[in-house]
Amino acid sequence: MRATMMDYPLTLTHYLERAGTLLSDREIATRLPGRSIHRYRYGDCHRRARRLASALAKAGLGRGEAVGTMMWNNYPHLEAYFGIPCAGGVVHTLNFRLHPNDIAYIANHAGDRFVIVDDVLLPLFEKVRPEIAPERVFVAALSGEPVPQGYESYEDLLATGDADDDLPALDEGDACGVCYTSGTTGQPKGVVYSHRAMVLHTMAMCMAEPFGLSQRDTVMPVVPMFHANAWGLPYGAVAAGARIVLPGPHLDPASLLDLCEAERVTFAAGVPTIWNGILQALDAEPGRWSLHPALRTAVGGSAASEAMIRGFDRHGVRTIHAWGMTEMTPLGSAAVLKPSMDALDEDTRYAYRARQGRAMPFVDMRLVNDAGVVPWDGETMGEVQVRGPWIAGAYHDSGELGDKWTEDGWLRTGDVATIDDEGFMKITDRTKDLIKSGGEWISSVDLENALMGHPAVSEAAVIAVPHAKWDERPLAVVVLKEGEHTDGDALRDHLAGGFAKWWLPDDYVFVDEIPRTSTGKFLKSALRARYEDRLLPR
Ligand code: AMP
């Protein structure tokens, strides 16, 4: 017997059209550069995204051609998230925190024909423009200033489009977006998402677990829309019919908390750096903000420490720890407890919540080390390898697949982890950040989490430093909370109870800040270079 279902493509066009019909009264609020709030409804967004699609088609955008966006999280960016792919184009979110040379490289590599830029980002764009020469540049003037000479206005572009034009019939395998990986070595690599991958990722993300997005939610993506599709949240929120709050350029803790409070946000997402700052603000002024009682946050991009998860619980905010990568659209796993775990003691439950969790549906996961595929025993470490319908099988125009994919077709994530018999993954390191002391691996992530549990410590990165006898030894680089004091001996005592002696860092350096990648992760390669000659005293 053969299936008798229609062959109906999974495309973002469906979500856009649904937003305009069944969900048209849902609100989208954007905080503008001047801090006032712009409000409109899904119905308005739908009409404008359709006009954008029509205008781009009239401007000659061909199927599969890229349009760059250099924008904060705001409503024109949301329009671009739908209007470009629904015109058959590819939305290329440019990470404007990269070096101008890298931005130029990726814009050229993706062949961005047009670029849409926020007016407040024009000074940055000016540094890139001579190297990329896009055919046309459209400026979204959200700051209230007129569009400067030499640029076209985004609103004028929209005026050339007709919301009632037919949208092209797309294939679910068509490209809808491209993001470049924020790898710290080699040239950035393009990951090209298909409509099908994005639709399936959206549906899986919205399920009751992990994120459970619904019409009753107010969703605020703090994670930038240029970082791995803001984890798919703009699509997830629209698919669920949630209210959407877009924070624009003001991302300091107080500004975000003010917005969360005023807009009654129930779901927010971002990297641990952002949440760490927010937690410190909440701790410093308890009672200043009255947040929605149902507020939950998705934290990922790098490890959320147990101390942070506990800290947010004290303020009534529930953290959902998720793991993923640009190559995975990006969601791969989340630490959602099983019902049987309700019976565990509190410490064990927190330990589970601080892990990277169980694979999402449709994400196949395995661990591999030199001995082959390793058992899920919670102890044996191996590299995490994944495959599935929203996982990249190649990079854009990069010729050789290199060693990023195994011969049997799994993506090598570069993350080293254990998985226990409950299926909970716990990342111990990046392959390139591993510390190998006397032939044994030490997990920098475990040490960092424990250090960040010390009351005086704001952030900690543990790196490998060359050592004559042991090859490598751990060094802890620590940022203290404002007004706090401690020293290496105290931190060593703090760690001593929880780790084997040979795991303990040989030294502690105190710094004002830890260098970061453009997406907010610790830039450990810079730390290793800085401290490679450090004489380890112990
Ligand atoms: P990117 O593609 O820039 O988002 O980087 C993906 C990488 O970030 C992953 O391969 C992990 O090394 C790291 N990462 C993402 N989420 C987590 C997490 N929850 N815990 C630890 N590392 C993470």
XYZ file of C-alpha atoms and ligand atoms in Angstrom:
561
model
C 0.000 0.000 0.000
C 1.227 3.478 -0.741
C 0.478 6.569 1.320
C -2.378 8.651 -0.036
C -1.346 12.026 1.374
C -0.780 15.171 -0.687
C 2.735 16.165 -1.541
C 2.642 19.552 0.200
C 5.920 21.451 0.650
C 7.116 22.558 4.083
C 7.894 26.233 3.472
C 8.022 29.426 5.532
C 5.391 30.886 3.205
C 2.794 28.906 5.111
C 3.780 30.519 8.421
C 3.720 33.983 6.848
C 0.249 33.474 5.392
C -1.060 32.047 8.633
C 0.283 35.096 10.478
C -1.775 37.291 8.147
C -4.993 35.338 8.458
C -5.474 33.390 11.686
C -3.052 35.369 13.860
C -3.324 38.894 12.492
C -4.184 40.540 15.824
C -1.055 39.373 17.654
C 1.286 42.186 18.644
C 4.948 42.761 17.807
C 6.726 45.376 19.942
C 10.181 46.723 19.101
C 12.263 48.954 21.313
C 13.716 51.555 18.963
C 17.187 53.120 19.306
C 15.567 56.168 20.964
C 13.967 53.754 23.484
C 10.381 54.419 22.465
C 8.357 51.316 21.593
C 7.109 50.669 18.062
C 4.015 48.478 18.033
C 2.163 46.805 15.251
C 0.390 43.539 14.618
C 1.083 40.300 12.784
C -1.357 41.496 10.114
C 0.814 44.582 9.471
C 3.989 42.503 9.476
C 2.390 40.093 7.022
C 1.438 42.873 4.574
C 4.855 44.515 4.805
C 6.760 41.214 4.434
C 4.651 40.489 1.339
C 5.417 43.957 -0.020
C 9.095 43.329 0.625
C 8.891 40.022 -1.255
C 7.148 41.718 -4.174
C 9.601 44.646 -4.182
C 12.619 42.345 -4.160
C 11.197 40.351 -7.054
C 10.651 43.596 -9.004
C 14.206 44.638 -8.168
C 15.359 41.462 -9.891
C 16.173 39.164 -6.970
C 16.469 35.662 -8.410
C 15.656 32.329 -6.767
C 18.391 31.310 -4.354
C 20.042 34.744 -4.340
C 21.083 36.232 -1.019
C 20.095 39.506 0.601
C 22.288 40.571 3.509
C 20.828 42.062 6.676
C 22.942 44.101 9.064
C 20.345 44.708 11.719
C 19.472 44.504 15.380
C 16.462 42.537 16.579
C 13.635 44.740 15.301
C 10.483 44.612 13.189
C 12.064 45.313 9.773
C 14.442 42.433 10.479
C 11.450 40.188 11.206
C 9.935 41.319 7.902
C 13.209 40.384 6.188
C 13.154 36.960 7.912
C 9.913 36.256 6.022
C 9.895 38.576 3.013
C 13.253 37.474 1.585
C 12.711 33.679 1.760
C 9.090 33.949 0.644
C 10.335 35.779 -2.465
C 12.545 32.767 -3.161
C 15.631 34.565 -1.838
C 18.008 33.703 0.974
C 18.214 35.878 4.064
C 21.852 36.306 5.007
C 22.107 37.683 8.524
C 25.432 39.492 8.809
C 27.108 39.284 12.196
C 28.151 42.908 12.581
C 30.321 42.108 15.593
C 32.814 40.397 13.305
C 35.852 42.233 11.974
C 34.935 44.262 8.829
C 37.247 42.031 6.749
C 35.290 38.959 7.847
C 31.937 40.630 7.186
C 33.150 41.547 3.692
C 34.379 37.998 3.151
C 31.064 36.406 4.074
C 28.935 38.958 2.194
C 31.016 38.302 -0.930
C 31.117 34.558 -0.397
C 27.310 34.382 -0.106
C 26.996 36.774 -3.088
C 24.700 39.229 -1.289
C 23.038 41.230 -4.087
C 21.299 43.692 -1.813
C 21.834 44.634 1.792
C 19.362 46.022 4.334
C 21.045 48.003 7.128
C 19.783 49.651 10.315
C 20.629 53.338 10.206
C 22.367 53.125 13.593
C 24.719 50.516 12.114
C 25.716 52.640 9.102
C 29.056 53.704 10.630
C 29.964 50.009 10.816
C 28.562 49.284 7.388
C 30.655 52.111 5.901
C 33.778 50.168 6.869
C 32.582 47.149 4.902
C 30.868 48.788 1.942
C 33.952 49.481 -0.213
C 34.899 45.801 -0.016
C 31.519 44.376 -0.991
C 29.850 46.706 -3.502
C 26.287 45.366 -3.266
C 23.984 46.466 -6.088
C 21.686 48.349 -3.731
C 21.672 49.185 -0.024
C 18.418 49.877 1.798
C 18.397 51.675 5.124
C 15.838 50.989 7.846
C 15.631 54.379 9.538
C 14.511 53.463 13.036
C 16.373 56.220 14.847
C 14.078 58.876 13.410
C 16.821 60.550 11.359
C 16.434 60.896 7.573
C 18.176 58.297 5.380
C 21.621 59.696 4.536
C 22.631 60.540 0.975
C 23.997 57.669 -1.038
C 21.495 55.211 0.422
C 17.993 54.116 -0.473
C 15.283 53.947 2.116
C 13.834 50.584 3.144
C 10.404 52.219 3.287
C 10.789 53.421 -0.318
C 11.699 49.884 -1.333
C 8.535 48.586 0.349
C 6.505 51.225 -1.487
C 7.525 49.653 -4.806
C 6.036 46.307 -3.747
C 2.441 45.132 -3.806
C 1.234 43.029 -0.885
C -1.315 41.378 -3.142
C 1.217 40.038 -5.642
C 1.399 36.275 -5.811
C 4.246 34.732 -3.881
C 6.277 32.184 -5.844
C 5.525 28.499 -5.307
C 8.584 27.238 -3.511
C 10.099 23.842 -3.078
C 10.775 22.732 0.485
C 14.379 22.029 -0.469
C 14.931 25.650 -1.534
C 17.391 27.677 0.506
C 15.761 30.170 2.890
C 18.666 31.489 4.934
C 22.409 31.373 5.400
C 24.533 31.904 8.507
C 28.292 31.798 8.695
C 29.876 29.922 11.563
C 31.733 31.907 14.147
C 34.698 29.519 14.118
C 37.896 31.054 15.386
C 40.198 29.316 12.897
C 40.128 29.387 9.101
C 37.651 31.293 6.987
C 34.013 31.453 8.155
C 31.870 28.695 6.653
C 28.364 29.169 5.280
C 25.537 26.974 6.547
C 22.574 27.166 4.164
C 19.172 26.323 5.655
C 16.319 24.906 3.618
C 12.656 25.815 4.124
C 12.036 22.222 5.145
C 14.782 22.253 7.776
C 13.515 25.540 9.196
C 9.873 24.397 9.331
C 10.718 21.111 11.060
C 13.072 22.854 13.490
C 10.341 25.367 14.277
C 7.782 22.687 15.042
C 10.149 20.688 17.218
C 11.211 23.792 19.148
C 7.609 24.827 19.896
C 6.614 21.461 21.343
C 5.639 21.480 25.020
C 9.200 20.341 25.626
C 11.695 21.955 25.221
C 10.207 25.466 24.827
C 6.434 25.054 24.772
C 5.725 28.286 22.900
C 2.056 29.230 22.615
C -0.362 32.097 21.943
C -0.204 32.891 25.639
C 3.503 33.631 25.491
C 5.322 36.886 25.000
C 8.615 35.910 23.416
C 11.717 38.075 23.536
C 14.749 36.856 21.584
C 17.744 38.556 23.167
C 20.048 36.335 21.156
C 20.830 38.410 18.062
C 18.949 37.601 14.891
C 22.359 37.245 13.209
C 23.356 34.397 15.548
C 22.044 31.081 14.228
C 18.610 32.494 13.278
C 18.156 33.793 16.836
C 17.877 30.059 17.598
C 14.819 29.895 15.359
C 12.730 31.933 17.820
C 11.390 34.497 15.325
C 9.929 31.599 13.335
C 8.876 29.689 16.451
C 7.077 32.685 17.942
C 5.191 33.421 14.714
C 4.308 29.750 14.245
C 2.920 29.638 17.781
C 1.167 33.008 17.481
C 3.024 34.412 20.482
C 3.371 38.120 21.210
C 6.855 39.182 20.173
C 9.144 41.699 21.870
C 12.284 42.740 20.015
C 14.839 44.527 22.197
C 16.720 46.517 19.522
C 20.170 47.776 20.469
C 19.843 48.216 24.247
C 21.105 44.982 25.741
C 22.477 46.004 29.147
C 20.905 44.125 32.087
C 18.792 47.010 33.409
C 17.383 47.833 29.960
C 16.486 44.199 29.335
C 14.893 43.810 32.758
C 12.903 47.025 32.292
C 11.600 45.699 28.974
C 10.844 42.243 30.410
C 8.850 43.855 33.191
C 7.009 46.441 31.098
C 6.098 44.045 28.279
C 5.287 41.088 30.587
C 7.718 38.788 28.791
C 7.183 35.067 29.471
C 9.957 33.572 27.350
C 13.385 35.043 26.640
C 16.508 33.529 25.147
C 20.187 34.399 25.109
C 23.745 33.353 25.905
C 24.996 32.866 29.488
C 26.958 36.139 29.387
C 23.720 38.079 29.043
C 21.956 36.084 31.767
C 24.915 36.299 34.093
C 24.704 40.097 33.939
C 20.941 39.990 34.456
C 21.269 37.685 37.463
C 23.799 40.005 39.057
C 21.457 42.951 38.532
C 18.566 41.021 40.121
C 20.758 39.989 43.053
C 22.011 43.546 43.536
C 18.522 45.075 43.623
C 16.027 42.431 44.705
C 12.485 43.688 44.342
C 13.307 46.389 41.776
C 11.754 44.457 38.909
C 8.521 42.539 39.109
C 8.799 39.990 36.347
C 6.027 37.841 34.923
C 5.568 34.844 37.252
C 5.672 32.492 34.267
C 8.933 33.915 32.869
C 11.284 31.202 31.619
C 14.501 31.595 29.732
C 16.328 29.486 27.208
C 20.054 29.646 27.796
C 22.624 28.213 25.419
C 25.481 29.002 23.080
C 27.867 28.103 25.864
C 27.370 26.237 29.104
C 24.872 27.579 31.644
C 26.399 27.004 35.088
C 24.465 25.279 37.833
C 25.019 28.356 40.004
C 23.218 30.471 37.425
C 20.291 28.076 37.126
C 19.927 28.040 40.927
C 20.293 31.813 41.045
C 17.437 32.385 38.604
C 15.220 29.928 40.467
C 15.668 32.096 43.554
C 14.113 34.949 41.547
C 11.317 32.728 40.269
C 12.718 32.538 36.725
C 13.073 29.074 35.243
C 16.109 28.376 33.063
C 15.950 25.867 30.212
C 19.484 24.905 29.253
C 19.814 24.103 25.553
C 22.676 23.098 23.299
C 23.165 23.538 19.600
C 25.246 25.028 16.857
C 24.933 27.057 13.667
C 25.251 23.826 11.683
C 22.149 22.530 13.528
C 19.728 25.420 12.769
C 20.708 25.480 15.802
C 18.813 23.354 18.379
C 20.218 19.924 19.194
C 19.319 19.119 22.793
C 17.794 20.526 25.946
C 17.983 19.648 29.628
C 14.327 18.966 30.357
C 13.878 16.587 33.291
C 11.974 13.323 32.962
C 8.960 12.881 35.269
C 10.791 10.086 37.080
C 13.439 12.639 38.077
C 10.965 14.549 40.259
C 11.775 12.002 42.949
C 15.495 12.822 42.912
C 17.017 15.081 45.525
C 17.397 18.756 44.719
C 21.152 18.693 44.103
C 20.859 15.855 41.605
C 18.025 17.600 39.787
C 20.114 20.754 39.475
C 23.054 18.717 38.232
C 20.807 17.327 35.478
C 19.472 20.750 34.559
C 23.019 22.056 34.167
C 23.775 19.350 31.588
C 23.150 19.893 27.900
C 20.343 17.363 28.084
C 18.661 14.952 25.743
C 18.620 15.064 21.963
C 15.616 16.754 20.338
C 13.282 14.571 18.274
C 14.848 13.924 14.862
C 18.351 14.597 16.154
C 20.302 11.340 16.139
C 23.243 11.555 18.492
C 26.244 9.373 19.221
C 29.571 9.681 21.015
C 32.755 8.545 19.318
C 36.328 8.298 20.570
C 39.457 6.497 19.354
C 37.897 3.179 20.352
C 34.772 3.818 18.224
C 31.186 4.504 19.315
C 31.186 4.691 23.119
C 28.488 3.506 25.543
C 26.084 5.877 27.304
C 27.506 5.179 30.747
C 27.879 8.749 31.972
C 31.651 8.320 32.191
C 33.233 7.565 28.855
C 33.984 10.736 26.931
C 33.698 11.011 23.195
C 33.036 13.522 20.466
C 29.345 14.290 19.932
C 28.250 13.394 16.406
C 24.783 14.172 15.055
C 22.583 13.784 12.012
C 19.040 14.800 11.188
C 16.774 16.842 8.906
C 17.948 20.253 10.200
C 21.629 19.400 10.428
C 24.031 20.613 7.742
C 25.474 17.992 5.420
C 27.980 20.383 3.826
C 29.159 23.993 3.839
C 28.273 26.493 1.126
C 30.732 26.414 -1.765
C 33.617 25.132 0.246
C 34.687 22.290 -2.024
C 35.989 19.517 0.179
C 33.905 18.402 3.140
C 37.134 18.214 5.151
C 36.950 16.281 8.399
C 33.728 17.963 9.614
C 31.633 14.988 8.470
C 32.339 11.314 9.059
C 32.447 8.859 6.182
C 29.074 7.487 7.255
C 27.488 10.937 7.130
C 27.442 12.286 10.708
C 28.345 15.870 11.595
C 31.325 16.071 13.918
C 30.365 18.782 16.384
C 33.807 19.233 17.931
C 32.198 18.979 21.375
C 33.413 16.327 23.778
C 30.822 14.906 26.162
C 29.534 12.018 28.202
C 25.978 10.678 27.888
C 24.403 8.777 30.770
C 21.920 5.919 30.698
C 19.048 8.445 30.851
C 20.357 9.957 27.606
C 21.533 13.180 29.269
C 24.526 14.639 27.507
C 27.113 16.587 29.473
C 29.644 18.564 27.500
C 33.070 18.459 29.042
C 34.916 20.486 26.428
C 35.474 21.534 22.864
C 37.979 19.194 21.211
C 40.255 22.163 20.677
C 39.944 23.358 24.291
C 40.684 20.032 25.979
C 43.299 19.961 28.710
C 45.413 16.830 28.612
C 47.493 16.418 31.760
C 49.761 13.381 32.011
C 47.725 11.682 29.286
C 44.378 12.210 31.065
C 41.629 14.646 30.129
C 40.554 17.380 32.501
C 37.211 19.051 31.813
C 37.602 22.808 31.690
C 33.807 23.202 31.643
C 33.378 21.357 34.960
C 36.033 23.509 36.623
C 34.530 26.695 35.198
C 31.077 25.794 36.457
C 32.402 25.075 39.926
C 34.392 28.316 39.998
C 31.326 30.274 38.910
C 29.573 28.771 41.920
C 31.910 30.729 44.233
C 30.074 33.790 45.565
C 32.852 36.221 44.594
C 33.294 34.956 41.045
C 31.488 36.509 38.117
C 33.113 34.512 35.318
C 35.853 31.936 34.938
C 37.615 30.338 31.967
C 39.980 27.412 32.470
C 42.603 26.838 29.789
C 45.488 24.491 29.067
C 48.980 25.889 29.546
C 52.063 23.985 28.333
C 53.887 22.173 31.124
C 57.295 20.454 31.000
C 56.297 17.410 33.038
C 52.578 16.953 32.419
C 52.372 18.345 28.835
C 49.494 20.605 29.864
C 48.118 21.903 33.120
C 44.964 23.935 33.824
C 45.126 27.661 34.494
C 42.039 29.513 35.736
C 41.329 32.998 34.443
C 38.835 34.659 36.762
C 36.698 37.804 36.755
C 35.445 38.838 40.198
C 32.060 40.406 40.868
C 32.171 44.116 41.494
C 33.336 44.922 45.031
C 34.279 41.278 45.790
C 37.710 39.991 46.790
C 39.246 36.549 46.926
C 42.520 34.862 46.027
C 43.864 31.719 44.401
C 44.146 29.820 47.681
C 40.511 30.454 48.538
C 39.396 29.350 45.067
C 41.553 26.252 45.327
C 39.905 25.380 48.653
C 36.516 25.979 47.065
C 37.287 23.463 44.311
C 39.181 20.939 46.426
C 36.085 19.159 47.774
C 34.650 18.438 44.340
C 37.603 17.388 42.198
C 40.580 15.058 42.152
C 43.710 16.904 43.233
C 45.357 16.629 39.836
C 42.368 18.408 38.224
C 42.835 21.574 40.280
C 44.208 24.550 38.337
C 47.884 25.221 39.001
C 47.310 28.943 39.114
C 44.615 31.616 39.131
C 44.853 34.900 37.253
C 42.428 37.709 37.954
C 41.384 39.876 35.027
C 38.793 42.576 34.343
C 37.222 40.702 31.478
C 37.569 37.544 29.454
C 38.007 38.039 25.696
C 35.011 36.881 23.714
C 34.054 35.795 20.245
C 31.552 37.851 18.278
C 28.732 35.712 19.649
C 29.730 36.054 23.289
C 31.667 32.834 23.890
C 34.996 32.761 25.744
C 37.801 33.216 23.221
C 40.063 30.601 24.757
C 42.564 30.677 21.886
C 43.359 34.302 22.841
C 43.777 33.321 26.491
C 46.039 30.407 25.593
C 48.207 32.728 23.499
C 48.305 35.292 26.302
C 49.330 32.831 29.020
C 51.353 30.216 27.148
C 54.581 31.314 28.822
C 53.152 31.767 32.251
C 55.335 30.185 34.865
C 53.143 27.893 36.908
C 54.328 28.116 40.496
C 52.812 25.052 42.136
P 27.763 28.393 17.328
O 27.639 27.662 16.064
O 28.533 29.660 17.221
O 26.454 28.609 18.001
O 28.630 27.493 18.317
C 28.244 26.162 18.610
C 29.048 25.663 19.778
O 28.721 26.391 20.971
C 28.778 24.232 20.144
O 29.462 23.325 19.304
C 29.265 24.188 21.583
O 30.671 24.076 21.662
C 28.882 25.548 22.100
N 27.625 25.465 22.834
C 26.392 25.767 22.412
N 25.481 25.571 23.394
C 26.162 25.108 24.467
C 25.798 24.692 25.787
N 24.551 24.744 26.216
N 26.789 24.264 26.607
C 28.072 24.210 26.195
N 28.468 24.592 24.979
C 27.537 25.027 24.113
